[in-house]
């Protein structure tokens, strides 16, 4: 699929925002500004932005604890994201949720999830609603490789397949579930082939660091589910540069392995593509990178200047009339 200049540059901007947001958060956690467990998707930006750039605000996203880049891609306000991670009342979840509970219903982002595999069944329920109401919208459940061994994955895929629901189970295979190599935990070469057991479509993109390749392959999944053919399992291969979380030094991986994946940096790959295709020159992309870094610094100031929640918020948003 041929993408226009405006779309391509927007995708590059979002990837830069996602990278710079996580890099800044990594610093702020160590300074005590951001509280609680935080997980980064540095190195996985292409996969997240390819998916979210294919969705409208009416299409529904469920993502994981490693969901910052997908939230940015789905249009979440970066200032409010930063405020949420700082526990401020101006945050997207009013300072109550933190990194693993970011949501923006108006943008179709139904939230990151701190439970491994916790989004699968929710996505099936949302997809059932779309089919029942004939909205024409689709649902995406983003997950990591490790969560595909959870019972919730198989139960959810089976139900979605039986009811032919418009949901895409999108696997970002970054090789490790915390410290567990996926090949030590799963007796299949590729996770997308599990689609065969449920009689549904399975799609695969080996180079999950190529945003154009992932975007184009994902269009096949969208067309399939929107035509009433039932769910899709799609797998892409990528890699997280950092440990599982801020509490993980990643000692189970060799420096050589990490360095090899860093050479496949999705931002550099995309920048080279944009220059080669004449979409932008190097100086334009460098300016976009600097603007993105400033945007993140502005978000930090917004969070710093935002008020802390008062104690009475513990009794708000508990019940719905």
PDB file of C-alpha atoms in Angstrom:
ATOM      1  CA  UNK A   1       0.000   0.000   0.000  1.00  0.00           C
ATOM      2  CA  UNK A   2       1.347   3.402  -1.006  1.00  0.00           C
ATOM      3  CA  UNK A   3       1.259   5.904   1.851  1.00  0.00           C
ATOM      4  CA  UNK A   4       1.252   9.655   1.351  1.00  0.00           C
ATOM      5  CA  UNK A   5       3.932  12.002   2.639  1.00  0.00           C
ATOM      6  CA  UNK A   6       1.773  13.406   5.427  1.00  0.00           C
ATOM      7  CA  UNK A   7       0.931   9.928   6.738  1.00  0.00           C
ATOM      8  CA  UNK A   8       4.537   8.750   6.580  1.00  0.00           C
ATOM      9  CA  UNK A   9       5.881  11.784   8.423  1.00  0.00           C
ATOM     10  CA  UNK A  10       3.170  11.495  11.053  1.00  0.00           C
ATOM     11  CA  UNK A  11       4.173   7.889  11.669  1.00  0.00           C
ATOM     12  CA  UNK A  12       7.795   8.952  12.020  1.00  0.00           C
ATOM     13  CA  UNK A  13       6.799  11.692  14.459  1.00  0.00           C
ATOM     14  CA  UNK A  14       4.827   9.197  16.562  1.00  0.00           C
ATOM     15  CA  UNK A  15       7.743   6.761  16.617  1.00  0.00           C
ATOM     16  CA  UNK A  16      10.049   9.549  17.761  1.00  0.00           C
ATOM     17  CA  UNK A  17       7.551  10.582  20.453  1.00  0.00           C
ATOM     18  CA  UNK A  18       7.280   6.992  21.656  1.00  0.00           C
ATOM     19  CA  UNK A  19      11.066   6.552  21.803  1.00  0.00           C
ATOM     20  CA  UNK A  20      11.737   9.864  23.521  1.00  0.00           C
ATOM     21  CA  UNK A  21       8.891   9.395  25.990  1.00  0.00           C
ATOM     22  CA  UNK A  22      10.240   6.048  27.169  1.00  0.00           C
ATOM     23  CA  UNK A  23      13.840   7.242  27.280  1.00  0.00           C
ATOM     24  CA  UNK A  24      12.818  10.186  29.468  1.00  0.00           C
ATOM     25  CA  UNK A  25      10.648   8.000  31.719  1.00  0.00           C
ATOM     26  CA  UNK A  26      13.618   5.677  32.208  1.00  0.00           C
ATOM     27  CA  UNK A  27      15.512   8.637  33.667  1.00  0.00           C
ATOM     28  CA  UNK A  28      12.605   9.910  35.752  1.00  0.00           C
ATOM     29  CA  UNK A  29      11.997   6.536  37.405  1.00  0.00           C
ATOM     30  CA  UNK A  30      15.540   6.548  38.714  1.00  0.00           C
ATOM     31  CA  UNK A  31      15.032  10.070  40.072  1.00  0.00           C
ATOM     32  CA  UNK A  32      11.876   9.042  41.900  1.00  0.00           C
ATOM     33  CA  UNK A  33       9.608  11.291  39.823  1.00  0.00           C
ATOM     34  CA  UNK A  34       7.688   8.329  38.402  1.00  0.00           C
ATOM     35  CA  UNK A  35       6.370   5.865  40.962  1.00  0.00           C
ATOM     36  CA  UNK A  36       5.655   2.172  40.608  1.00  0.00           C
ATOM     37  CA  UNK A  37       6.580  -0.470  38.055  1.00  0.00           C
ATOM     38  CA  UNK A  38       7.266   0.794  34.542  1.00  0.00           C
ATOM     39  CA  UNK A  39       7.900  -1.141  31.320  1.00  0.00           C
ATOM     40  CA  UNK A  40       9.449   0.224  28.131  1.00  0.00           C
ATOM     41  CA  UNK A  41       8.959  -0.570  24.463  1.00  0.00           C
ATOM     42  CA  UNK A  42      12.204   0.998  23.240  1.00  0.00           C
ATOM     43  CA  UNK A  43      13.076  -0.967  20.114  1.00  0.00           C
ATOM     44  CA  UNK A  44       9.466  -1.988  19.434  1.00  0.00           C
ATOM     45  CA  UNK A  45       8.130   1.349  18.168  1.00  0.00           C
ATOM     46  CA  UNK A  46       7.546   0.217  14.584  1.00  0.00           C
ATOM     47  CA  UNK A  47       5.126  -2.516  15.579  1.00  0.00           C
ATOM     48  CA  UNK A  48       3.051  -0.341  17.882  1.00  0.00           C
ATOM     49  CA  UNK A  49       2.832   2.655  15.561  1.00  0.00           C
ATOM     50  CA  UNK A  50       2.075   0.533  12.478  1.00  0.00           C
ATOM     51  CA  UNK A  51      -0.985  -0.889  14.224  1.00  0.00           C
ATOM     52  CA  UNK A  52      -2.325   2.285  15.791  1.00  0.00           C
ATOM     53  CA  UNK A  53      -1.754   4.288  12.601  1.00  0.00           C
ATOM     54  CA  UNK A  54      -4.159   1.867  10.928  1.00  0.00           C
ATOM     55  CA  UNK A  55      -6.972   2.553  13.399  1.00  0.00           C
ATOM     56  CA  UNK A  56      -9.592   5.283  13.757  1.00  0.00           C
ATOM     57  CA  UNK A  57     -10.810   6.660  17.073  1.00  0.00           C
ATOM     58  CA  UNK A  58     -13.818   4.325  16.770  1.00  0.00           C
ATOM     59  CA  UNK A  59     -11.682   1.201  16.462  1.00  0.00           C
ATOM     60  CA  UNK A  60     -10.876  -0.220  19.895  1.00  0.00           C
ATOM     61  CA  UNK A  61      -7.453  -0.987  21.334  1.00  0.00           C
ATOM     62  CA  UNK A  62      -6.497  -3.119  24.322  1.00  0.00           C
ATOM     63  CA  UNK A  63      -2.806  -3.228  25.104  1.00  0.00           C
ATOM     64  CA  UNK A  64      -0.377  -4.397  27.764  1.00  0.00           C
ATOM     65  CA  UNK A  65       1.860  -3.212  30.581  1.00  0.00           C
ATOM     66  CA  UNK A  66       4.344  -2.301  27.793  1.00  0.00           C
ATOM     67  CA  UNK A  67       1.908   0.039  26.102  1.00  0.00           C
ATOM     68  CA  UNK A  68       3.327   3.572  26.094  1.00  0.00           C
ATOM     69  CA  UNK A  69       4.116   3.613  22.371  1.00  0.00           C
ATOM     70  CA  UNK A  70       0.685   2.256  21.431  1.00  0.00           C
ATOM     71  CA  UNK A  71      -1.040   4.848  23.616  1.00  0.00           C
ATOM     72  CA  UNK A  72       0.907   7.606  21.906  1.00  0.00           C
ATOM     73  CA  UNK A  73       0.085   6.098  18.522  1.00  0.00           C
ATOM     74  CA  UNK A  74      -3.619   6.010  19.405  1.00  0.00           C
ATOM     75  CA  UNK A  75      -3.582   9.745  20.055  1.00  0.00           C
ATOM     76  CA  UNK A  76      -3.299   9.946  23.829  1.00  0.00           C
ATOM     77  CA  UNK A  77      -2.290  13.380  25.124  1.00  0.00           C
ATOM     78  CA  UNK A  78       1.406  13.137  26.043  1.00  0.00           C
ATOM     79  CA  UNK A  79       1.117  15.798  28.750  1.00  0.00           C
ATOM     80  CA  UNK A  80      -1.650  13.825  30.444  1.00  0.00           C
ATOM     81  CA  UNK A  81       0.292  10.589  30.015  1.00  0.00           C
ATOM     82  CA  UNK A  82       3.287  12.098  31.778  1.00  0.00           C
ATOM     83  CA  UNK A  83       1.066  13.485  34.526  1.00  0.00           C
ATOM     84  CA  UNK A  84      -0.479  10.054  35.029  1.00  0.00           C
ATOM     85  CA  UNK A  85       2.900   8.399  35.464  1.00  0.00           C
ATOM     86  CA  UNK A  86       3.734  11.102  38.012  1.00  0.00           C
ATOM     87  CA  UNK A  87       0.502  10.378  39.896  1.00  0.00           C
ATOM     88  CA  UNK A  88      -0.995  13.807  39.223  1.00  0.00           C
ATOM     89  CA  UNK A  89      -4.698  14.634  39.131  1.00  0.00           C
ATOM     90  CA  UNK A  90      -4.349  15.915  35.548  1.00  0.00           C
ATOM     91  CA  UNK A  91      -3.342  12.461  34.352  1.00  0.00           C
ATOM     92  CA  UNK A  92      -5.428  10.464  31.886  1.00  0.00           C
ATOM     93  CA  UNK A  93      -6.625   8.268  34.750  1.00  0.00           C
ATOM     94  CA  UNK A  94      -6.635  11.130  37.282  1.00  0.00           C
ATOM     95  CA  UNK A  95      -3.371   9.938  38.787  1.00  0.00           C
ATOM     96  CA  UNK A  96      -4.901   6.688  40.022  1.00  0.00           C
ATOM     97  CA  UNK A  97      -3.601   4.239  37.438  1.00  0.00           C
ATOM     98  CA  UNK A  98      -0.020   4.918  36.505  1.00  0.00           C
ATOM     99  CA  UNK A  99       1.874   3.337  33.623  1.00  0.00           C
ATOM    100  CA  UNK A 100      -0.089   0.088  33.493  1.00  0.00           C
ATOM    101  CA  UNK A 101      -3.547   1.672  33.582  1.00  0.00           C
ATOM    102  CA  UNK A 102      -3.570   4.302  30.850  1.00  0.00           C
ATOM    103  CA  UNK A 103      -6.867   4.717  29.015  1.00  0.00           C
ATOM    104  CA  UNK A 104      -8.645   7.201  26.760  1.00  0.00           C
ATOM    105  CA  UNK A 105     -12.082   5.956  25.777  1.00  0.00           C
ATOM    106  CA  UNK A 106     -12.715   8.921  23.459  1.00  0.00           C
ATOM    107  CA  UNK A 107      -9.756   7.794  21.364  1.00  0.00           C
ATOM    108  CA  UNK A 108     -10.821   4.153  21.403  1.00  0.00           C
ATOM    109  CA  UNK A 109      -8.009   3.238  23.796  1.00  0.00           C
ATOM    110  CA  UNK A 110      -9.588   0.941  26.378  1.00  0.00           C
ATOM    111  CA  UNK A 111      -6.430   0.696  28.363  1.00  0.00           C
ATOM    112  CA  UNK A 112      -3.090  -0.794  29.167  1.00  0.00           C
ATOM    113  CA  UNK A 113      -3.300  -3.766  31.509  1.00  0.00           C
ATOM    114  CA  UNK A 114      -1.069  -4.924  34.340  1.00  0.00           C
ATOM    115  CA  UNK A 115      -2.369  -8.500  34.149  1.00  0.00           C
ATOM    116  CA  UNK A 116      -0.535 -10.710  31.669  1.00  0.00           C
ATOM    117  CA  UNK A 117      -3.164 -11.777  29.155  1.00  0.00           C
ATOM    118  CA  UNK A 118      -5.732  -9.561  30.851  1.00  0.00           C
ATOM    119  CA  UNK A 119      -6.841  -7.810  27.675  1.00  0.00           C
ATOM    120  CA  UNK A 120      -7.807 -10.822  25.593  1.00  0.00           C
ATOM    121  CA  UNK A 121     -11.247 -11.528  27.012  1.00  0.00           C
ATOM    122  CA  UNK A 122     -12.030  -7.813  27.215  1.00  0.00           C
ATOM    123  CA  UNK A 123     -11.215  -7.502  23.515  1.00  0.00           C
ATOM    124  CA  UNK A 124     -13.540 -10.392  22.701  1.00  0.00           C
ATOM    125  CA  UNK A 125     -16.359  -8.696  24.602  1.00  0.00           C
ATOM    126  CA  UNK A 126     -15.756  -5.423  22.776  1.00  0.00           C
ATOM    127  CA  UNK A 127     -15.633  -7.234  19.430  1.00  0.00           C
ATOM    128  CA  UNK A 128     -18.914  -8.996  20.222  1.00  0.00           C
ATOM    129  CA  UNK A 129     -20.473  -5.571  20.816  1.00  0.00           C
ATOM    130  CA  UNK A 130     -19.177  -4.282  17.464  1.00  0.00           C
ATOM    131  CA  UNK A 131     -20.658  -7.266  15.640  1.00  0.00           C
ATOM    132  CA  UNK A 132     -23.957  -7.139  17.523  1.00  0.00           C
ATOM    133  CA  UNK A 133     -24.405  -3.406  16.878  1.00  0.00           C
ATOM    134  CA  UNK A 134     -23.020  -3.647  13.321  1.00  0.00           C
ATOM    135  CA  UNK A 135     -20.698  -0.700  13.878  1.00  0.00           C
ATOM    136  CA  UNK A 136     -18.156  -1.734  11.255  1.00  0.00           C
ATOM    137  CA  UNK A 137     -15.378  -1.126  13.774  1.00  0.00           C
ATOM    138  CA  UNK A 138     -12.729  -3.645  14.728  1.00  0.00           C
ATOM    139  CA  UNK A 139     -10.827  -4.442  17.918  1.00  0.00           C
ATOM    140  CA  UNK A 140      -7.117  -5.072  18.477  1.00  0.00           C
ATOM    141  CA  UNK A 141      -5.628  -6.933  21.431  1.00  0.00           C
ATOM    142  CA  UNK A 142      -1.879  -6.288  21.487  1.00  0.00           C
ATOM    143  CA  UNK A 143       0.153  -8.798  23.448  1.00  0.00           C
ATOM    144  CA  UNK A 144       3.632 -10.138  23.995  1.00  0.00           C
ATOM    145  CA  UNK A 145       4.855 -13.612  23.175  1.00  0.00           C
ATOM    146  CA  UNK A 146       4.734 -14.816  26.783  1.00  0.00           C
ATOM    147  CA  UNK A 147       1.025 -14.095  27.209  1.00  0.00           C
ATOM    148  CA  UNK A 148       0.104 -16.452  24.372  1.00  0.00           C
ATOM    149  CA  UNK A 149       0.740 -19.346  26.767  1.00  0.00           C
ATOM    150  CA  UNK A 150      -1.916 -18.048  29.149  1.00  0.00           C
ATOM    151  CA  UNK A 151      -5.236 -19.849  29.227  1.00  0.00           C
ATOM    152  CA  UNK A 152      -7.014 -16.552  28.617  1.00  0.00           C
ATOM    153  CA  UNK A 153      -5.409 -16.330  25.173  1.00  0.00           C
ATOM    154  CA  UNK A 154      -6.692 -19.698  24.007  1.00  0.00           C
ATOM    155  CA  UNK A 155     -10.128 -19.301  25.541  1.00  0.00           C
ATOM    156  CA  UNK A 156     -10.507 -15.869  23.965  1.00  0.00           C
ATOM    157  CA  UNK A 157      -9.272 -16.907  20.512  1.00  0.00           C
ATOM    158  CA  UNK A 158     -11.553 -19.935  20.565  1.00  0.00           C
ATOM    159  CA  UNK A 159     -14.614 -17.842  21.447  1.00  0.00           C
ATOM    160  CA  UNK A 160     -13.752 -15.159  18.885  1.00  0.00           C
ATOM    161  CA  UNK A 161     -13.283 -17.820  16.203  1.00  0.00           C
ATOM    162  CA  UNK A 162     -16.553 -19.572  17.047  1.00  0.00           C
ATOM    163  CA  UNK A 163     -18.516 -16.320  16.869  1.00  0.00           C
ATOM    164  CA  UNK A 164     -16.478 -14.867  13.948  1.00  0.00           C
ATOM    165  CA  UNK A 165     -15.737 -11.648  15.803  1.00  0.00           C
ATOM    166  CA  UNK A 166     -13.840  -8.660  14.319  1.00  0.00           C
ATOM    167  CA  UNK A 167     -10.813  -8.862  16.588  1.00  0.00           C
ATOM    168  CA  UNK A 168      -7.102  -9.025  15.779  1.00  0.00           C
ATOM    169  CA  UNK A 169      -4.772 -10.688  18.278  1.00  0.00           C
ATOM    170  CA  UNK A 170      -1.507  -8.880  17.527  1.00  0.00           C
ATOM    171  CA  UNK A 171       1.607 -10.507  18.985  1.00  0.00           C
ATOM    172  CA  UNK A 172       4.798  -8.488  19.382  1.00  0.00           C
ATOM    173  CA  UNK A 173       7.265 -11.315  19.811  1.00  0.00           C
ATOM    174  CA  UNK A 174      10.233  -9.732  21.584  1.00  0.00           C
ATOM    175  CA  UNK A 175      11.689 -13.164  22.393  1.00  0.00           C
ATOM    176  CA  UNK A 176      11.342 -13.050  26.180  1.00  0.00           C
ATOM    177  CA  UNK A 177       8.609 -13.285  28.781  1.00  0.00           C
ATOM    178  CA  UNK A 178      10.574 -11.482  31.501  1.00  0.00           C
ATOM    179  CA  UNK A 179      13.652 -13.770  31.487  1.00  0.00           C
ATOM    180  CA  UNK A 180      12.093 -16.776  29.731  1.00  0.00           C
ATOM    181  CA  UNK A 181      13.184 -17.348  26.145  1.00  0.00           C
ATOM    182  CA  UNK A 182      10.034 -18.053  24.141  1.00  0.00           C
ATOM    183  CA  UNK A 183      11.637 -21.113  22.524  1.00  0.00           C
ATOM    184  CA  UNK A 184      12.104 -22.674  25.948  1.00  0.00           C
ATOM    185  CA  UNK A 185       8.437 -22.117  26.771  1.00  0.00           C
ATOM    186  CA  UNK A 186       6.715 -22.919  23.481  1.00  0.00           C
ATOM    187  CA  UNK A 187       7.109 -25.917  21.189  1.00  0.00           C
ATOM    188  CA  UNK A 188       6.226 -24.056  18.001  1.00  0.00           C
ATOM    189  CA  UNK A 189       8.525 -22.250  15.595  1.00  0.00           C
ATOM    190  CA  UNK A 190       6.119 -19.336  15.170  1.00  0.00           C
ATOM    191  CA  UNK A 191       3.236 -18.262  17.374  1.00  0.00           C
ATOM    192  CA  UNK A 192       0.948 -17.163  14.536  1.00  0.00           C
ATOM    193  CA  UNK A 193       0.649 -20.796  13.388  1.00  0.00           C
ATOM    194  CA  UNK A 194      -1.599 -21.412  16.400  1.00  0.00           C
ATOM    195  CA  UNK A 195      -4.328 -19.839  14.282  1.00  0.00           C
ATOM    196  CA  UNK A 196      -4.594 -23.167  12.438  1.00  0.00           C
ATOM    197  CA  UNK A 197      -5.957 -24.858  15.562  1.00  0.00           C
ATOM    198  CA  UNK A 198      -8.910 -22.458  15.588  1.00  0.00           C
ATOM    199  CA  UNK A 199      -9.569 -22.405  11.850  1.00  0.00           C
ATOM    200  CA  UNK A 200      -8.729 -18.708  11.534  1.00  0.00           C
ATOM    201  CA  UNK A 201      -6.269 -16.600   9.568  1.00  0.00           C
ATOM    202  CA  UNK A 202      -2.691 -16.326  10.785  1.00  0.00           C
ATOM    203  CA  UNK A 203      -0.345 -13.609   9.509  1.00  0.00           C
ATOM    204  CA  UNK A 204       3.368 -13.099  10.093  1.00  0.00           C
ATOM    205  CA  UNK A 205       5.956 -10.397   9.532  1.00  0.00           C
ATOM    206  CA  UNK A 206       9.491 -11.382  10.433  1.00  0.00           C
ATOM    207  CA  UNK A 207      10.832  -7.828  10.357  1.00  0.00           C
ATOM    208  CA  UNK A 208       8.721  -6.207  13.047  1.00  0.00           C
ATOM    209  CA  UNK A 209      11.176  -3.294  13.052  1.00  0.00           C
ATOM    210  CA  UNK A 210      10.087  -2.228   9.563  1.00  0.00           C
ATOM    211  CA  UNK A 211       7.040  -0.027  10.108  1.00  0.00           C
ATOM    212  CA  UNK A 212       6.025  -0.131   6.424  1.00  0.00           C
ATOM    213  CA  UNK A 213       6.110  -3.926   6.223  1.00  0.00           C
ATOM    214  CA  UNK A 214       4.121  -4.282   9.442  1.00  0.00           C
ATOM    215  CA  UNK A 215       1.615  -1.646   8.330  1.00  0.00           C
ATOM    216  CA  UNK A 216       1.020  -3.341   4.982  1.00  0.00           C
ATOM    217  CA  UNK A 217       0.630  -6.798   6.497  1.00  0.00           C
ATOM    218  CA  UNK A 218      -1.745  -5.427   9.110  1.00  0.00           C
ATOM    219  CA  UNK A 219      -4.028  -4.101   6.370  1.00  0.00           C
ATOM    220  CA  UNK A 220      -4.701  -7.724   5.394  1.00  0.00           C
ATOM    221  CA  UNK A 221      -5.855  -8.432   8.944  1.00  0.00           C
ATOM    222  CA  UNK A 222      -8.144  -5.393   8.945  1.00  0.00           C
ATOM    223  CA  UNK A 223      -9.714  -6.326   5.619  1.00  0.00           C
ATOM    224  CA  UNK A 224     -10.276  -9.877   6.825  1.00  0.00           C
ATOM    225  CA  UNK A 225     -12.063  -8.996  10.063  1.00  0.00           C
ATOM    226  CA  UNK A 226     -14.080  -6.122   8.598  1.00  0.00           C
ATOM    227  CA  UNK A 227     -15.433  -8.452   5.914  1.00  0.00           C
ATOM    228  CA  UNK A 228     -16.969 -10.680   8.565  1.00  0.00           C
ATOM    229  CA  UNK A 229     -14.459 -13.515   8.270  1.00  0.00           C
ATOM    230  CA  UNK A 230     -13.694 -13.731  11.976  1.00  0.00           C
ATOM    231  CA  UNK A 231     -10.544 -13.040  13.978  1.00  0.00           C
ATOM    232  CA  UNK A 232      -6.881 -12.973  12.992  1.00  0.00           C
ATOM    233  CA  UNK A 233      -3.721 -13.863  14.868  1.00  0.00           C
ATOM    234  CA  UNK A 234      -0.821 -11.761  13.607  1.00  0.00           C
ATOM    235  CA  UNK A 235       2.753 -12.063  14.830  1.00  0.00           C
ATOM    236  CA  UNK A 236       5.714  -9.747  14.262  1.00  0.00           C
ATOM    237  CA  UNK A 237       9.251 -10.179  15.566  1.00  0.00           C
ATOM    238  CA  UNK A 238      10.903  -7.330  17.434  1.00  0.00           C
ATOM    239  CA  UNK A 239      13.022  -6.794  20.552  1.00  0.00           C
ATOM    240  CA  UNK A 240      12.993  -4.680  23.695  1.00  0.00           C
ATOM    241  CA  UNK A 241      16.325  -3.007  24.301  1.00  0.00           C
ATOM    242  CA  UNK A 242      15.845  -2.731  28.054  1.00  0.00           C
ATOM    243  CA  UNK A 243      14.977  -5.331  30.658  1.00  0.00           C
ATOM    244  CA  UNK A 244      11.434  -6.468  31.288  1.00  0.00           C
ATOM    245  CA  UNK A 245      10.888  -3.516  33.624  1.00  0.00           C
ATOM    246  CA  UNK A 246      12.847  -0.929  35.574  1.00  0.00           C
ATOM    247  CA  UNK A 247      13.515  -3.673  38.138  1.00  0.00           C
ATOM    248  CA  UNK A 248      15.161  -5.987  35.580  1.00  0.00           C
ATOM    249  CA  UNK A 249      18.806  -5.645  34.598  1.00  0.00           C
ATOM    250  CA  UNK A 250      18.379  -8.197  31.802  1.00  0.00           C
ATOM    251  CA  UNK A 251      21.338 -10.344  32.833  1.00  0.00           C
ATOM    252  CA  UNK A 252      19.832 -13.365  31.033  1.00  0.00           C
ATOM    253  CA  UNK A 253      20.718 -11.756  27.679  1.00  0.00           C
ATOM    254  CA  UNK A 254      24.199 -11.276  26.257  1.00  0.00           C
ATOM    255  CA  UNK A 255      25.528  -7.846  25.333  1.00  0.00           C
ATOM    256  CA  UNK A 256      26.177  -9.170  21.845  1.00  0.00           C
ATOM    257  CA  UNK A 257      22.520 -10.127  21.417  1.00  0.00           C
ATOM    258  CA  UNK A 258      21.253  -6.742  22.567  1.00  0.00           C
ATOM    259  CA  UNK A 259      23.775  -4.860  20.421  1.00  0.00           C
ATOM    260  CA  UNK A 260      22.807  -6.898  17.363  1.00  0.00           C
ATOM    261  CA  UNK A 261      19.181  -5.861  17.780  1.00  0.00           C
ATOM    262  CA  UNK A 262      20.100  -2.231  18.391  1.00  0.00           C
ATOM    263  CA  UNK A 263      21.657  -2.228  14.931  1.00  0.00           C
ATOM    264  CA  UNK A 264      18.132  -2.978  13.641  1.00  0.00           C
ATOM    265  CA  UNK A 265      16.792   0.236  15.224  1.00  0.00           C
ATOM    266  CA  UNK A 266      13.305   0.807  13.734  1.00  0.00           C
ATOM    267  CA  UNK A 267      13.708   4.599  13.802  1.00  0.00           C
ATOM    268  CA  UNK A 268      16.929   4.513  11.808  1.00  0.00           C
ATOM    269  CA  UNK A 269      15.410   2.012   9.399  1.00  0.00           C
ATOM    270  CA  UNK A 270      12.389   4.248   8.827  1.00  0.00           C
ATOM    271  CA  UNK A 271      14.483   7.408   8.524  1.00  0.00           C
ATOM    272  CA  UNK A 272      16.637   5.749   5.852  1.00  0.00           C
ATOM    273  CA  UNK A 273      13.470   4.726   4.003  1.00  0.00           C
ATOM    274  CA  UNK A 274      12.025   8.251   4.088  1.00  0.00           C
ATOM    275  CA  UNK A 275      15.263   9.752   2.780  1.00  0.00           C
ATOM    276  CA  UNK A 276      15.665   7.093   0.088  1.00  0.00           C
ATOM    277  CA  UNK A 277      12.089   7.629  -1.139  1.00  0.00           C
ATOM    278  CA  UNK A 278      12.493  11.403  -1.183  1.00  0.00           C
ATOM    279  CA  UNK A 279       9.823  11.942   1.458  1.00  0.00           C
ATOM    280  CA  UNK A 280      12.162  14.037   3.609  1.00  0.00           C
ATOM    281  CA  UNK A 281      15.770  15.066   3.867  1.00  0.00           C
ATOM    282  CA  UNK A 282      18.031  14.266   6.801  1.00  0.00           C
ATOM    283  CA  UNK A 283      17.831  17.767   8.249  1.00  0.00           C
ATOM    284  CA  UNK A 284      14.012  17.651   8.315  1.00  0.00           C
ATOM    285  CA  UNK A 285      14.035  14.396  10.232  1.00  0.00           C
ATOM    286  CA  UNK A 286      16.635  15.716  12.673  1.00  0.00           C
ATOM    287  CA  UNK A 287      14.410  18.729  13.305  1.00  0.00           C
ATOM    288  CA  UNK A 288      11.456  16.411  13.966  1.00  0.00           C
ATOM    289  CA  UNK A 289      13.576  14.474  16.461  1.00  0.00           C
ATOM    290  CA  UNK A 290      14.534  17.655  18.333  1.00  0.00           C
ATOM    291  CA  UNK A 291      10.928  18.872  18.337  1.00  0.00           C
ATOM    292  CA  UNK A 292       9.851  15.546  19.759  1.00  0.00           C
ATOM    293  CA  UNK A 293      12.409  15.722  22.567  1.00  0.00           C
ATOM    294  CA  UNK A 294      11.194  19.215  23.439  1.00  0.00           C
ATOM    295  CA  UNK A 295       7.602  17.967  23.462  1.00  0.00           C
ATOM    296  CA  UNK A 296       8.565  15.396  26.075  1.00  0.00           C
ATOM    297  CA  UNK A 297      10.406  17.999  28.175  1.00  0.00           C
ATOM    298  CA  UNK A 298       7.307  20.189  28.032  1.00  0.00           C
ATOM    299  CA  UNK A 299       5.248  17.228  29.225  1.00  0.00           C
ATOM    300  CA  UNK A 300       7.565  16.788  32.202  1.00  0.00           C
ATOM    301  CA  UNK A 301       7.043  20.445  33.149  1.00  0.00           C
ATOM    302  CA  UNK A 302       3.293  20.015  32.770  1.00  0.00           C
ATOM    303  CA  UNK A 303       3.402  17.083  35.162  1.00  0.00           C
ATOM    304  CA  UNK A 304       5.633  18.897  37.638  1.00  0.00           C
ATOM    305  CA  UNK A 305       3.249  21.850  37.714  1.00  0.00           C
ATOM    306  CA  UNK A 306       0.124  19.714  38.062  1.00  0.00           C
ATOM    307  CA  UNK A 307      -1.483  19.205  41.488  1.00  0.00           C
ATOM    308  CA  UNK A 308      -1.419  15.969  43.431  1.00  0.00           C
ATOM    309  CA  UNK A 309      -4.777  14.261  44.032  1.00  0.00           C
ATOM    310  CA  UNK A 310      -6.471  14.957  47.350  1.00  0.00           C
ATOM    311  CA  UNK A 311      -7.411  12.081  49.642  1.00  0.00           C
ATOM    312  CA  UNK A 312     -11.107  12.307  48.833  1.00  0.00           C
ATOM    313  CA  UNK A 313     -10.502  11.053  45.267  1.00  0.00           C
ATOM    314  CA  UNK A 314     -10.341   7.570  46.790  1.00  0.00           C
ATOM    315  CA  UNK A 315     -14.139   7.707  46.929  1.00  0.00           C
ATOM    316  CA  UNK A 316     -14.624   8.979  43.384  1.00  0.00           C
ATOM    317  CA  UNK A 317     -15.171   6.882  40.235  1.00  0.00           C
ATOM    318  CA  UNK A 318     -15.923   3.792  42.318  1.00  0.00           C
ATOM    319  CA  UNK A 319     -19.526   3.240  41.249  1.00  0.00           C
ATOM    320  CA  UNK A 320     -21.421   4.053  38.068  1.00  0.00           C
ATOM    321  CA  UNK A 321     -25.067   5.061  38.102  1.00  0.00           C
TER     322      UNK A 321
END
